[in-house]
Tab-separated table of C-alpha atoms and ligand atoms in Angstrom:
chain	number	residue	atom	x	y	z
A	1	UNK	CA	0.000	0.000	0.000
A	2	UNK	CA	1.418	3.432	-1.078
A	3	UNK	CA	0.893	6.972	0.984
A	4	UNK	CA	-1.195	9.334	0.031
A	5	UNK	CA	0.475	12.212	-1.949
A	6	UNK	CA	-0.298	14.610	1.592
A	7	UNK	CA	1.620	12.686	3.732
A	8	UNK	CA	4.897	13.798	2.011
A	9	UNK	CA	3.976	17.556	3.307
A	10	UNK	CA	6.084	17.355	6.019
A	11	UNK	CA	8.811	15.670	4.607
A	12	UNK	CA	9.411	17.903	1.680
A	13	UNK	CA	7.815	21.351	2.773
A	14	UNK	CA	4.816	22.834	1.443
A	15	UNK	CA	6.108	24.705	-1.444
A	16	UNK	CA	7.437	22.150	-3.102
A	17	UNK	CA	4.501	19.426	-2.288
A	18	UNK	CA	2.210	22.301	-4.375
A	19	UNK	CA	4.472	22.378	-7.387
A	20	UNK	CA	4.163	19.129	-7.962
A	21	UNK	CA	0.778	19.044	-7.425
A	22	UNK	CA	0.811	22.230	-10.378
A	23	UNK	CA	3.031	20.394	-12.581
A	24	UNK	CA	0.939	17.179	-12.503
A	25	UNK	CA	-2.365	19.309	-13.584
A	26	UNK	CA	-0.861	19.900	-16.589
A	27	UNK	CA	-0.464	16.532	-17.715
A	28	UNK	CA	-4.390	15.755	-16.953
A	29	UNK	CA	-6.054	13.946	-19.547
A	30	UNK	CA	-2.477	13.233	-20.756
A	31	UNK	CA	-1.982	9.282	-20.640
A	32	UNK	CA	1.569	7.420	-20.236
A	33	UNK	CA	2.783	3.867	-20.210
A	34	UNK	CA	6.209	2.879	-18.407
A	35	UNK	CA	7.625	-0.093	-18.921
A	36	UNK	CA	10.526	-2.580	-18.129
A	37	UNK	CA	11.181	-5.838	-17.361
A	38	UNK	CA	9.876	-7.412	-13.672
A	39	UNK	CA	7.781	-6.343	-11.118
A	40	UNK	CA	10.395	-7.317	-8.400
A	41	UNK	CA	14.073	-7.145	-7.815
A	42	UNK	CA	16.073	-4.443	-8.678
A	43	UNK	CA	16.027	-1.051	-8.329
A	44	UNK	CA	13.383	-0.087	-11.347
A	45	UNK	CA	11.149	-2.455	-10.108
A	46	UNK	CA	11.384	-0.518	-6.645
A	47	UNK	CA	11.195	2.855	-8.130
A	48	UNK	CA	8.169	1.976	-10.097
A	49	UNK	CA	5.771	0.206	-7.214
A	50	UNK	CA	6.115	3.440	-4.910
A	51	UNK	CA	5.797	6.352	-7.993
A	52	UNK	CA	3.312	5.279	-10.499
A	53	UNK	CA	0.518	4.992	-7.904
A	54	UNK	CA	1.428	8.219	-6.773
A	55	UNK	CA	1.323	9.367	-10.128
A	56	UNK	CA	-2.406	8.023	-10.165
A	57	UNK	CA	-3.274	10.312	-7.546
A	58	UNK	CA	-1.512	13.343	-8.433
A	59	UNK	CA	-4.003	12.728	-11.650
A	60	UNK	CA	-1.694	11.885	-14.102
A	61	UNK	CA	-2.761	8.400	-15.722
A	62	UNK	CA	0.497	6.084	-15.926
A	63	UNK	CA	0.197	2.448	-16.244
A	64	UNK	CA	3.050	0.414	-15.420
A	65	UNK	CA	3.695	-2.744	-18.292
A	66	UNK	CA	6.190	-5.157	-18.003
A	67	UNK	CA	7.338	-7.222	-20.821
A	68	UNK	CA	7.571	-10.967	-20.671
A	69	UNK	CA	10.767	-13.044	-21.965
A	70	UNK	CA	12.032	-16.339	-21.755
A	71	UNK	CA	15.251	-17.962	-20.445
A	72	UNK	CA	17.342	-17.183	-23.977
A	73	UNK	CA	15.845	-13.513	-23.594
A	74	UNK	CA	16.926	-12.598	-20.203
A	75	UNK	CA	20.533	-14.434	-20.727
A	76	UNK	CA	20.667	-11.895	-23.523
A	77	UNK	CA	19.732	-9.121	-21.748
A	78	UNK	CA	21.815	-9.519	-18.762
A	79	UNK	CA	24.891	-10.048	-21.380
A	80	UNK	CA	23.778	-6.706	-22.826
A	81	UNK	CA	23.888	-5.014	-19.638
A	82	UNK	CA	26.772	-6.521	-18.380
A	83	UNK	CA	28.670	-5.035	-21.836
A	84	UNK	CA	27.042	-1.765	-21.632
A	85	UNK	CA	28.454	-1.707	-17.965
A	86	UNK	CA	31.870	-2.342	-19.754
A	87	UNK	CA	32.414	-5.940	-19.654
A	88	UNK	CA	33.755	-7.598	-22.537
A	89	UNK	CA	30.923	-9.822	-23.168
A	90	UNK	CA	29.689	-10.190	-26.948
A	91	UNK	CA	26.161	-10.621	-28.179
A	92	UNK	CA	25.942	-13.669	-30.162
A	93	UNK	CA	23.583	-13.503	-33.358
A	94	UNK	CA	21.407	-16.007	-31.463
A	95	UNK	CA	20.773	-13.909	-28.419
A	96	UNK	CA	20.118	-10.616	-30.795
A	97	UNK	CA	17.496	-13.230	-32.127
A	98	UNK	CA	16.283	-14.265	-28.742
A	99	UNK	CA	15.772	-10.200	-28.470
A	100	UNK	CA	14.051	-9.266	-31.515
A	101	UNK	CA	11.428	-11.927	-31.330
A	102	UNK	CA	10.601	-11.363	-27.503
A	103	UNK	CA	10.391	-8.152	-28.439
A	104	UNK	CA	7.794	-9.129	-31.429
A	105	UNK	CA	5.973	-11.163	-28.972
A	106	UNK	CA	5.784	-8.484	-26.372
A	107	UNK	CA	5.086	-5.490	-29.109
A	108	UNK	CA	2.246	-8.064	-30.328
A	109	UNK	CA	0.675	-8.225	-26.631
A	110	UNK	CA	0.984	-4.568	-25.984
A	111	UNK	CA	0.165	-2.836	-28.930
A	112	UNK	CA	-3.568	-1.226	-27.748
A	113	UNK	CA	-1.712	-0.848	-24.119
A	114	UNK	CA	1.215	1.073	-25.407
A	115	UNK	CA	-1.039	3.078	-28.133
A	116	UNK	CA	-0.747	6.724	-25.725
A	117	UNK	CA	1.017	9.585	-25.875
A	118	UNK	CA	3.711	8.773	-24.416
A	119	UNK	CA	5.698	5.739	-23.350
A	120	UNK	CA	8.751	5.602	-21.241
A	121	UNK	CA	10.861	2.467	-21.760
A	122	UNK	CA	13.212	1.764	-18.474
A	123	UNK	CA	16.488	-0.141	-19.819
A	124	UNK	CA	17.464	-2.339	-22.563
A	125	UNK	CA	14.811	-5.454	-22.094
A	126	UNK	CA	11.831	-3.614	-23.642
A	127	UNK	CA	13.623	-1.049	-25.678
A	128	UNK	CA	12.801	-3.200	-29.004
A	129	UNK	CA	9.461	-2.190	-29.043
A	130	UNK	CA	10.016	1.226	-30.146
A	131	UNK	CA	10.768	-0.106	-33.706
A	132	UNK	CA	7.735	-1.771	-33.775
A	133	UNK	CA	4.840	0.528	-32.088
A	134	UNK	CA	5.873	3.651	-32.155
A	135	UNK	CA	3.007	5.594	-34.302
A	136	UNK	CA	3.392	9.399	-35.654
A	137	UNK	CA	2.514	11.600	-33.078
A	138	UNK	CA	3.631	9.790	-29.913
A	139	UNK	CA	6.463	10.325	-27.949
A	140	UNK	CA	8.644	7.806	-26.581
A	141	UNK	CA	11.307	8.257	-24.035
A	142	UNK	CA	14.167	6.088	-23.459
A	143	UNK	CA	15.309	5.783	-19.683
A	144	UNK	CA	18.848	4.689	-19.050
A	145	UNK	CA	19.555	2.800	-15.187
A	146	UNK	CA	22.485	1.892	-16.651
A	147	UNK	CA	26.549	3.409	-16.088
A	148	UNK	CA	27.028	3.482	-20.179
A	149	UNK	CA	30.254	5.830	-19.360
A	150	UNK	CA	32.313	3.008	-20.791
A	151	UNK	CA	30.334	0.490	-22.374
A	152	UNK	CA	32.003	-2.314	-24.288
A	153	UNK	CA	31.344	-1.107	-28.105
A	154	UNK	CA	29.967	-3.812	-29.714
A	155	UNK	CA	27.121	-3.602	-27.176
A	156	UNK	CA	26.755	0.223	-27.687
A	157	UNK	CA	26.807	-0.791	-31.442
A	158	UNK	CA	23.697	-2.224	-30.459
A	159	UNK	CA	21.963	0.070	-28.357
A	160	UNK	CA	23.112	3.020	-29.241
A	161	UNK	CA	21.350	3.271	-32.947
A	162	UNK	CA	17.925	2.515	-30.902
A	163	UNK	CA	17.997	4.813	-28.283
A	164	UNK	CA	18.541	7.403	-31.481
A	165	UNK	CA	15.021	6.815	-32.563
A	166	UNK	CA	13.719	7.926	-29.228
A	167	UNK	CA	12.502	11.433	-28.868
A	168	UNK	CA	14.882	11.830	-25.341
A	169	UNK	CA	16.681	10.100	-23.059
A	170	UNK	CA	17.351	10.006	-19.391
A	171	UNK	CA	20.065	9.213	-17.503
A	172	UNK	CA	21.097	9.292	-13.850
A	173	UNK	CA	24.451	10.575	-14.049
A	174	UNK	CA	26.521	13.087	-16.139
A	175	UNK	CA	29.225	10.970	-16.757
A	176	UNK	CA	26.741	8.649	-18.597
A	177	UNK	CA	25.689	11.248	-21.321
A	178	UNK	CA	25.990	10.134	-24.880
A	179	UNK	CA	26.988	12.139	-28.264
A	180	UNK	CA	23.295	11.621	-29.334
A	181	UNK	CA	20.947	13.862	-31.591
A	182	UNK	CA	18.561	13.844	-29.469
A	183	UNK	CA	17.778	15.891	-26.393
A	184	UNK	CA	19.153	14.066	-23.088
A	185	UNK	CA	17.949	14.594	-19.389
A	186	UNK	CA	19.825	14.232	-16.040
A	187	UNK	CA	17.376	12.684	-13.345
A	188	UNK	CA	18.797	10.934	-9.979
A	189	UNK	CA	16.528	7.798	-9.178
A	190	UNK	CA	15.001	7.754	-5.381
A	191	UNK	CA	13.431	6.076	-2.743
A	192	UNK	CA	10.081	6.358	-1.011
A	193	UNK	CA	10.630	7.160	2.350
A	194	UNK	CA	6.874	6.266	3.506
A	195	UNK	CA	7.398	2.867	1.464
A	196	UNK	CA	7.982	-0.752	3.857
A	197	UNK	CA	11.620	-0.695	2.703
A	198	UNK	CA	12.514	2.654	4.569
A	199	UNK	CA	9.414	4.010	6.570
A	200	UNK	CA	10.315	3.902	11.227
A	201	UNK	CA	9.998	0.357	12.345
A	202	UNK	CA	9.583	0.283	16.125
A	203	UNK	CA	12.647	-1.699	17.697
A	204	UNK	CA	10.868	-4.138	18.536
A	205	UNK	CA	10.602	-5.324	15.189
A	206	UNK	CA	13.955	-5.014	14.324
A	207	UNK	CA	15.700	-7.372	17.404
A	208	UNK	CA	13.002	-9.858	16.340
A	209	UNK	CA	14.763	-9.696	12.698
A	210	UNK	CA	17.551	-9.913	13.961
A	211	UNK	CA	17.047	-13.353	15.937
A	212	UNK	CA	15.166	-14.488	13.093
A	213	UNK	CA	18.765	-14.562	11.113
A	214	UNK	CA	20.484	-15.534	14.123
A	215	UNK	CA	22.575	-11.923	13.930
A	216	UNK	CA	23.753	-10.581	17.306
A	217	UNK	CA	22.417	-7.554	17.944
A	218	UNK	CA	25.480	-7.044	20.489
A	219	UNK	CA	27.890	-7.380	17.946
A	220	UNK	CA	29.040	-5.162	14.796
A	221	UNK	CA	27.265	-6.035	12.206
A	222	UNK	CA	28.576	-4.795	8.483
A	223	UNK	CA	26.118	-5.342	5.614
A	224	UNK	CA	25.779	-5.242	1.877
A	225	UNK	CA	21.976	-5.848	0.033
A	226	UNK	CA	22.303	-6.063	-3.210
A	227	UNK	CA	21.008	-8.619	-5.782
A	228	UNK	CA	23.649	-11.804	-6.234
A	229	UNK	CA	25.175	-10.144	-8.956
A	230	UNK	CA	29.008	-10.252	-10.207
A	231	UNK	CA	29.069	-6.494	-10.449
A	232	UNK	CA	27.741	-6.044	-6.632
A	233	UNK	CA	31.708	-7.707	-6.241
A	234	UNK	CA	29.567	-10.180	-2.793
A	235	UNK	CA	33.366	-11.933	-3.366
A	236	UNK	CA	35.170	-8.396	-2.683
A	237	UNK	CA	32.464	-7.713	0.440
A	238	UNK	CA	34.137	-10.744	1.811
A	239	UNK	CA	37.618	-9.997	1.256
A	240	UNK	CA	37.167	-6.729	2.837
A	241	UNK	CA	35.763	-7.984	6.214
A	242	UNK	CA	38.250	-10.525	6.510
A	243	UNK	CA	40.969	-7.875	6.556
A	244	UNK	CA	38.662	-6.164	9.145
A	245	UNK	CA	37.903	-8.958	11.377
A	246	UNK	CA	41.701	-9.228	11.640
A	247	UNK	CA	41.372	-5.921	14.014
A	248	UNK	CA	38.001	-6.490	14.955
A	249	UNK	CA	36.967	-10.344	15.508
A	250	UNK	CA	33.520	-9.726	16.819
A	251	UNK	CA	32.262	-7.991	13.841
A	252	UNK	CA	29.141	-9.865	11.862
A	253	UNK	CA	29.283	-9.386	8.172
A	254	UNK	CA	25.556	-10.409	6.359
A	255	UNK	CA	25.224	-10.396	2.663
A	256	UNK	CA	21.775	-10.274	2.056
A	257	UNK	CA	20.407	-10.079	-1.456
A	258	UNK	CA	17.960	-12.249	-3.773
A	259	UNK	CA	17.674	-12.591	-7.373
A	260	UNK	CA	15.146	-10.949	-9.973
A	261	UNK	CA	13.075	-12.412	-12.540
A	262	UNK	CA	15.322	-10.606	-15.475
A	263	UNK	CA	18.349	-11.717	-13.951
A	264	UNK	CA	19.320	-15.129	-14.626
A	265	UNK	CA	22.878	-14.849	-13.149
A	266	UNK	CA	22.065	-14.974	-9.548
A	267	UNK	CA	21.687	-18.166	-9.197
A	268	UNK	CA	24.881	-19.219	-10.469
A	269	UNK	CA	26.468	-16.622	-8.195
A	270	UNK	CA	25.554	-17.734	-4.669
A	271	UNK	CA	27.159	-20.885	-4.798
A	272	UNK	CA	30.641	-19.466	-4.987
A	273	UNK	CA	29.828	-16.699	-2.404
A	274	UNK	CA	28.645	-19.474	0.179
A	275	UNK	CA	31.999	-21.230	-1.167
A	276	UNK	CA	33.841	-18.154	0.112
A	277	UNK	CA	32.332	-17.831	3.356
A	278	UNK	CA	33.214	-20.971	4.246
A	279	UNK	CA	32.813	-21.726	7.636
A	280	UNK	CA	33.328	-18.875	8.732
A	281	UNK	CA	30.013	-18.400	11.960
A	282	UNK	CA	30.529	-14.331	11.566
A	283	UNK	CA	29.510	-14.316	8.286
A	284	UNK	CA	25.678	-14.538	7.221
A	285	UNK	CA	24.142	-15.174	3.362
A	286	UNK	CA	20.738	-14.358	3.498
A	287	UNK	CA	18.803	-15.559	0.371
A	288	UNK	CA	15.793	-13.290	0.706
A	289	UNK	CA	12.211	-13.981	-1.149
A	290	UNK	CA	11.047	-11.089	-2.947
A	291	UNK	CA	9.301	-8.121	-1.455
A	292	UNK	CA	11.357	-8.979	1.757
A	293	UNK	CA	11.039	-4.754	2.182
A	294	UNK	CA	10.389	-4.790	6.343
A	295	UNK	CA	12.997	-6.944	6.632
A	296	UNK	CA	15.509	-5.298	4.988
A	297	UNK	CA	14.601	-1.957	6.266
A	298	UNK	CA	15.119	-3.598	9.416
A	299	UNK	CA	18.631	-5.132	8.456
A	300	UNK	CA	19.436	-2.241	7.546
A	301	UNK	CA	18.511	0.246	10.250
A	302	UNK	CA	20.651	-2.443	12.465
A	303	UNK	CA	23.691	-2.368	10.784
A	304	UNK	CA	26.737	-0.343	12.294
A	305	UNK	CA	28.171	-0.206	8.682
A	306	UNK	CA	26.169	-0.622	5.206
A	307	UNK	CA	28.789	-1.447	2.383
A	308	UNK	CA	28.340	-0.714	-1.077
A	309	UNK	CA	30.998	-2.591	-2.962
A	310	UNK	CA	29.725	-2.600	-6.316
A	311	UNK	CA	32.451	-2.156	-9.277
A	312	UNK	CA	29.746	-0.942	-11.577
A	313	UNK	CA	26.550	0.611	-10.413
A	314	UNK	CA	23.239	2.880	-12.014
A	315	UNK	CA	22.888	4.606	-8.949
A	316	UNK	CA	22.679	2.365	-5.974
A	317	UNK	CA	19.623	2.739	-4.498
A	318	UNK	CA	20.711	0.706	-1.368
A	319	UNK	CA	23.061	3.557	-0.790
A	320	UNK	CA	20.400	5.816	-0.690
A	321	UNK	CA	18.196	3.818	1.584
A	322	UNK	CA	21.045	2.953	4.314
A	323	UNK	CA	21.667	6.881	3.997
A	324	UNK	CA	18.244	8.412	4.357
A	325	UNK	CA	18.236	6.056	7.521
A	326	UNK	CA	21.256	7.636	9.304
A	327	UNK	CA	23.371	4.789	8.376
A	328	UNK	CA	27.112	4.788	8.468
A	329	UNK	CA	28.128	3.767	4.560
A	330	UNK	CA	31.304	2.480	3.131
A	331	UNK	CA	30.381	2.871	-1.076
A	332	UNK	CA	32.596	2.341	-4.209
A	333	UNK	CA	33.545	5.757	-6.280
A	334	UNK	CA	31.461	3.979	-9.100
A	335	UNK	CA	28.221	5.028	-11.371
A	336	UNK	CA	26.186	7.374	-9.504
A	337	UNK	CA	27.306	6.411	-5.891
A	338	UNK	CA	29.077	9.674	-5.748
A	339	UNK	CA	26.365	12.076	-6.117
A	340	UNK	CA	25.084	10.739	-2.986
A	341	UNK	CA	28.622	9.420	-0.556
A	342	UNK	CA	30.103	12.731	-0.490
A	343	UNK	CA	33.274	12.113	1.027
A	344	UNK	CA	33.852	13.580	4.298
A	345	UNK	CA	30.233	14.742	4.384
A	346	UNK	CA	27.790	11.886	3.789
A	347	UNK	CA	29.972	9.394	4.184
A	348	UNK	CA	33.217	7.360	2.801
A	349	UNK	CA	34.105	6.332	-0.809
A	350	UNK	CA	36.506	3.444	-1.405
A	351	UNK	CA	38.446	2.078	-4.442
A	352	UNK	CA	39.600	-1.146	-3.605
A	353	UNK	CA	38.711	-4.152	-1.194
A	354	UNK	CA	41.931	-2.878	1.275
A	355	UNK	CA	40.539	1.153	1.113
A	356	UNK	CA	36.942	-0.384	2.373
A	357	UNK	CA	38.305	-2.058	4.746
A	358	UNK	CA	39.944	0.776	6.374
A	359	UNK	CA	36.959	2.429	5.842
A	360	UNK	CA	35.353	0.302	7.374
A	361	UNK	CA	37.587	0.203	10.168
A	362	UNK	CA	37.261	3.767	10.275
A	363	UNK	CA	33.668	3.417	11.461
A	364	UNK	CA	34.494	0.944	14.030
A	365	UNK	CA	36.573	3.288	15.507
A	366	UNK	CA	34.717	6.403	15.270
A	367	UNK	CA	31.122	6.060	15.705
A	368	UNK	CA	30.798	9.686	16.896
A	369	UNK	CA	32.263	11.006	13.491
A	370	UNK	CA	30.472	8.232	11.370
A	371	UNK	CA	27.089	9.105	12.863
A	372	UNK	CA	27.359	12.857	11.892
A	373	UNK	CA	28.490	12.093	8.578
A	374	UNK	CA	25.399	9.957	8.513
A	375	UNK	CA	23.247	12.472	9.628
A	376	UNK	CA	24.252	14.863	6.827
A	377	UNK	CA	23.482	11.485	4.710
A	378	UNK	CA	19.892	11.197	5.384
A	379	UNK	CA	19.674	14.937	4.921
A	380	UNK	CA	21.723	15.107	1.548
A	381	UNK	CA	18.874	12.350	0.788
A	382	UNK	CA	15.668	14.522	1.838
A	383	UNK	CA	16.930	17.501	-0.312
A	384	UNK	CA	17.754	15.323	-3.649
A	385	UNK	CA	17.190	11.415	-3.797
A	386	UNK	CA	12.912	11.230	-2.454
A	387	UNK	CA	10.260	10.268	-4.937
A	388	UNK	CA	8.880	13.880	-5.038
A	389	UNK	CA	11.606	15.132	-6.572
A	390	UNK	CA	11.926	12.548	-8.858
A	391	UNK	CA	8.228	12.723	-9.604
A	392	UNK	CA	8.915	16.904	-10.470
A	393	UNK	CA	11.483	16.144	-12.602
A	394	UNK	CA	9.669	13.220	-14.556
A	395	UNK	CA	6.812	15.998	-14.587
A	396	UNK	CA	9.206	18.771	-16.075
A	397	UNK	CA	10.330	16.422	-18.412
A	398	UNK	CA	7.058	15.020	-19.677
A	399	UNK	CA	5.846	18.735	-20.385
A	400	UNK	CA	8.909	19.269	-22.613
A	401	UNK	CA	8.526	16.351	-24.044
A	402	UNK	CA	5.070	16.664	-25.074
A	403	UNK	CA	5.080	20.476	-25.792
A	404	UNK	CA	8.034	20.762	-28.350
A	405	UNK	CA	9.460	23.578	-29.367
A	406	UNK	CA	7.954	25.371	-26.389
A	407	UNK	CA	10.527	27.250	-24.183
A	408	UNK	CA	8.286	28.167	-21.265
A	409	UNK	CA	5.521	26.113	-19.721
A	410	UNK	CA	3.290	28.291	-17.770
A	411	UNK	CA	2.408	26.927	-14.493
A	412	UNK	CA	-0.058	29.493	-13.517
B	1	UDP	N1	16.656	-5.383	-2.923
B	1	UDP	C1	15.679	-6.193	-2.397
B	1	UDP	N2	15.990	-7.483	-2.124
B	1	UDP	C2	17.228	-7.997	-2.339
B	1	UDP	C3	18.225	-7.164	-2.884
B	1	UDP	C4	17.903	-5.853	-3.170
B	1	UDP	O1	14.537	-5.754	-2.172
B	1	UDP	O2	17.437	-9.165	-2.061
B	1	UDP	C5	16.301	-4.006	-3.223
B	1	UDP	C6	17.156	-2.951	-2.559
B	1	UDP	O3	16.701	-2.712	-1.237
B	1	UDP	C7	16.950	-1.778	-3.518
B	1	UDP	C8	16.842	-2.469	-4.866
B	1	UDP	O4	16.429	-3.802	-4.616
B	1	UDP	O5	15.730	-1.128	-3.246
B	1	UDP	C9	18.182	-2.499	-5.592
B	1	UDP	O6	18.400	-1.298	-6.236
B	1	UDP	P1	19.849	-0.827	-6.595
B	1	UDP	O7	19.712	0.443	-7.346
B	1	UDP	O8	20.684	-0.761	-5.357
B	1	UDP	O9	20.479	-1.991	-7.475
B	1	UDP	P2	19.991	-2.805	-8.770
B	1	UDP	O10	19.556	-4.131	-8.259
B	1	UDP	O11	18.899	-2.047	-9.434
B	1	UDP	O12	21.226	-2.918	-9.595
């Protein structure tokens, strides 16, 4: 169950909860399709439960589609986004024909669904459709989650030419920006702060989560979430608390993640992470069901340290939820993890396994500094990374989008 749009008054100050309530008038009568690939797991899947039925109230009429695919599809696609995020992995002709007849399927089953005035495609999964729906007069904008700052070029050679035929693009970070014809938008992805996943949980509830994963609550306890995924480096989280249980044996590490129904890897991957924990009683895999969201907001409101060790990353969402709740974190320079670990202010980038270990050392030792720099954190979060302002600047960019050519909107 979502909030209702007024109780994010307080949160975000009045001003700003009316001009989004302004903006969204303007798009009345105006309706929109998003669409991607699963309705759980992942960060998209996240950002889209908490905004589109907030959308619906503000009165603008999204509907939120997700494609289907099949196993061939989604090993595809997960190639294709590992290669955009610059691994050297090539499309075969078969899985570009995997793609393109998935994506005939899907553009057969949504064809009436998708017929609006504008559609906003999240990622590479469902980006196929484009060549075969879009109709004269629509608009269709392309929305990159993706850290395409150094793709590997056959894949670009791929997706570039198709996110050309969109009428925009979006991406989360400046560094991801394209040479492209077309115009391209900067947006930062959120999180819902009234959502399960980071809304108060009495204590309570969070020793009993605690005991229910047999974590000592009188102990450290250093955690990454984050989908079993190569790039979320679960083998580099390890390394780096080994080196930190050297100086501080009672710290807990728990990896706690889950797969996604587009990501076929994850499976594969936990094997070799339990494999690397070993034996090892201070270290905890938690293989969570989907929609686990109160019990990872409650992991993570417990933990005296939330790592981020990803070598690639979108944005990191799980940054921005351990931030906005006054957690100490210990993130990767990568993707868009800076705009929200400022160093020395919201909290402490790393490079390597040995700099997040001293990191996380760091916190150990000063919980007094860590805590402030936390505080700014969930603060730095309020002001930039909430679903309001992410809903504003989807707004802003719908209205430009659908009034071309039109320098000024008027708002009143
Ligand atoms: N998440 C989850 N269960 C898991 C692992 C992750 O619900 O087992 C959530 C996590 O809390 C966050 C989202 O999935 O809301 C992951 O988003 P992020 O941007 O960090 O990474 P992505 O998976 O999109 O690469």
């Amino acid at each position: 169950m979502s909030s209702p749009y007024s109780a994010y008054r307080p949160i975000i100050g009045g001003a700003e909860h009316d001009l989004i309530a302004r903006l969204a008038e303007w798009l009345r009568g105006r309706d929109m399709a998003m669409v991607n690939s699963t309705r759980d797991g992942g960060g998209v899947a996240e950002i889209l439960r908490n905004m589109v039925p907030l959308m619906n109230e503000l009165g603008v009429a999204v509907d939120w589609e997700v494609i289907e695919g099949r196993p061939d599809f989604f090993a595809a696609t997960k190639t294709l986004h590992n290669a955009l995020h610059g691994r050297p992995e090539p499309l075969t002709p078969e899985m570009i024909r995997a793609y393109w007849e998935v994506s005939d399927l899907n553009a057969a089953k949504l064809r009436e669904r998708l017929d609006k005035p504008l559609v906003f495609i999240h990622d590479p999964q469902p980006a196929g459709l484009l060549r075969r729906l879009k109709k004269e007069g629509q608009k269709w904008v392309y929305r990159c989650h993706v850290d395409v700052s150094s793709p590997y070029p056959p894949a670009w050679e791929f997706l570039g030419p198709l996110m050309e035929e969109y009428d925009a693009s979006v991406f989360s970070h400046p560094s991801f920006a394209q040479k492209m014809s077309k115009p391209q938008f900067l947006i930062a992805p959120s999180i819902d702060p009234l959502a399960d996943k980071n809304k108060p949980l009495p204590e309570d509830f969070i020793r009993r989560t605690l005991e229910r994963y047999q974590l000592d609550p009188d102990r450290p306890l250093v955690t990454q979430v984050s989908r079993f995924d190569k790039l979320k480096d679960p083998l580099g989280v390890i390394e780096a608390f080994q080196k930190v249980k050297r100086t501080h044996p009672r710290a807990q590490l728990l990896l706690a993640g889950g797969a996604a129904s587009d990501d076929p890897e994850s499976v594969h991957i936990l094997p070799a992470i339990l494999e690397a924990a070993g034996k090892d009683e201070s270290i905890h895999i938690l293989d969570l069901p989907p929609f686990s969201d109160l019990e990872i907001n409650a992991l993570q409101r417990a933990s005296t340290v939330v790592l981020q060790k990803s070598l690639k990353e979108g944005f990191a969402l799980t940054v921005t939820e351990a931030l906005w709740k006054e957690r100490p974190v210990v993130a990767m320079a990568v993707g868009g993890i800076p705009l929200q670990v400022l160093p020395g202010k919201t909290g402490y980038l790393v490079h390597t396994v040995e700099g997040a270990a001293v990191a996380i050392r760091r916190v150990l030792d000063n919980p007094v500094e860590a805590q402030v720099l936390a505080r700014n954190g969930r603060e730095h979060v309020r002001q930039n990374f909430l679903i309001t302002r992410h809903i504003r600047d989807y707004l802003a960019l719908f209205l430009c989008v659908l009034n071309p050519g039109q320098a000024v909107v008027k708002l009143a």
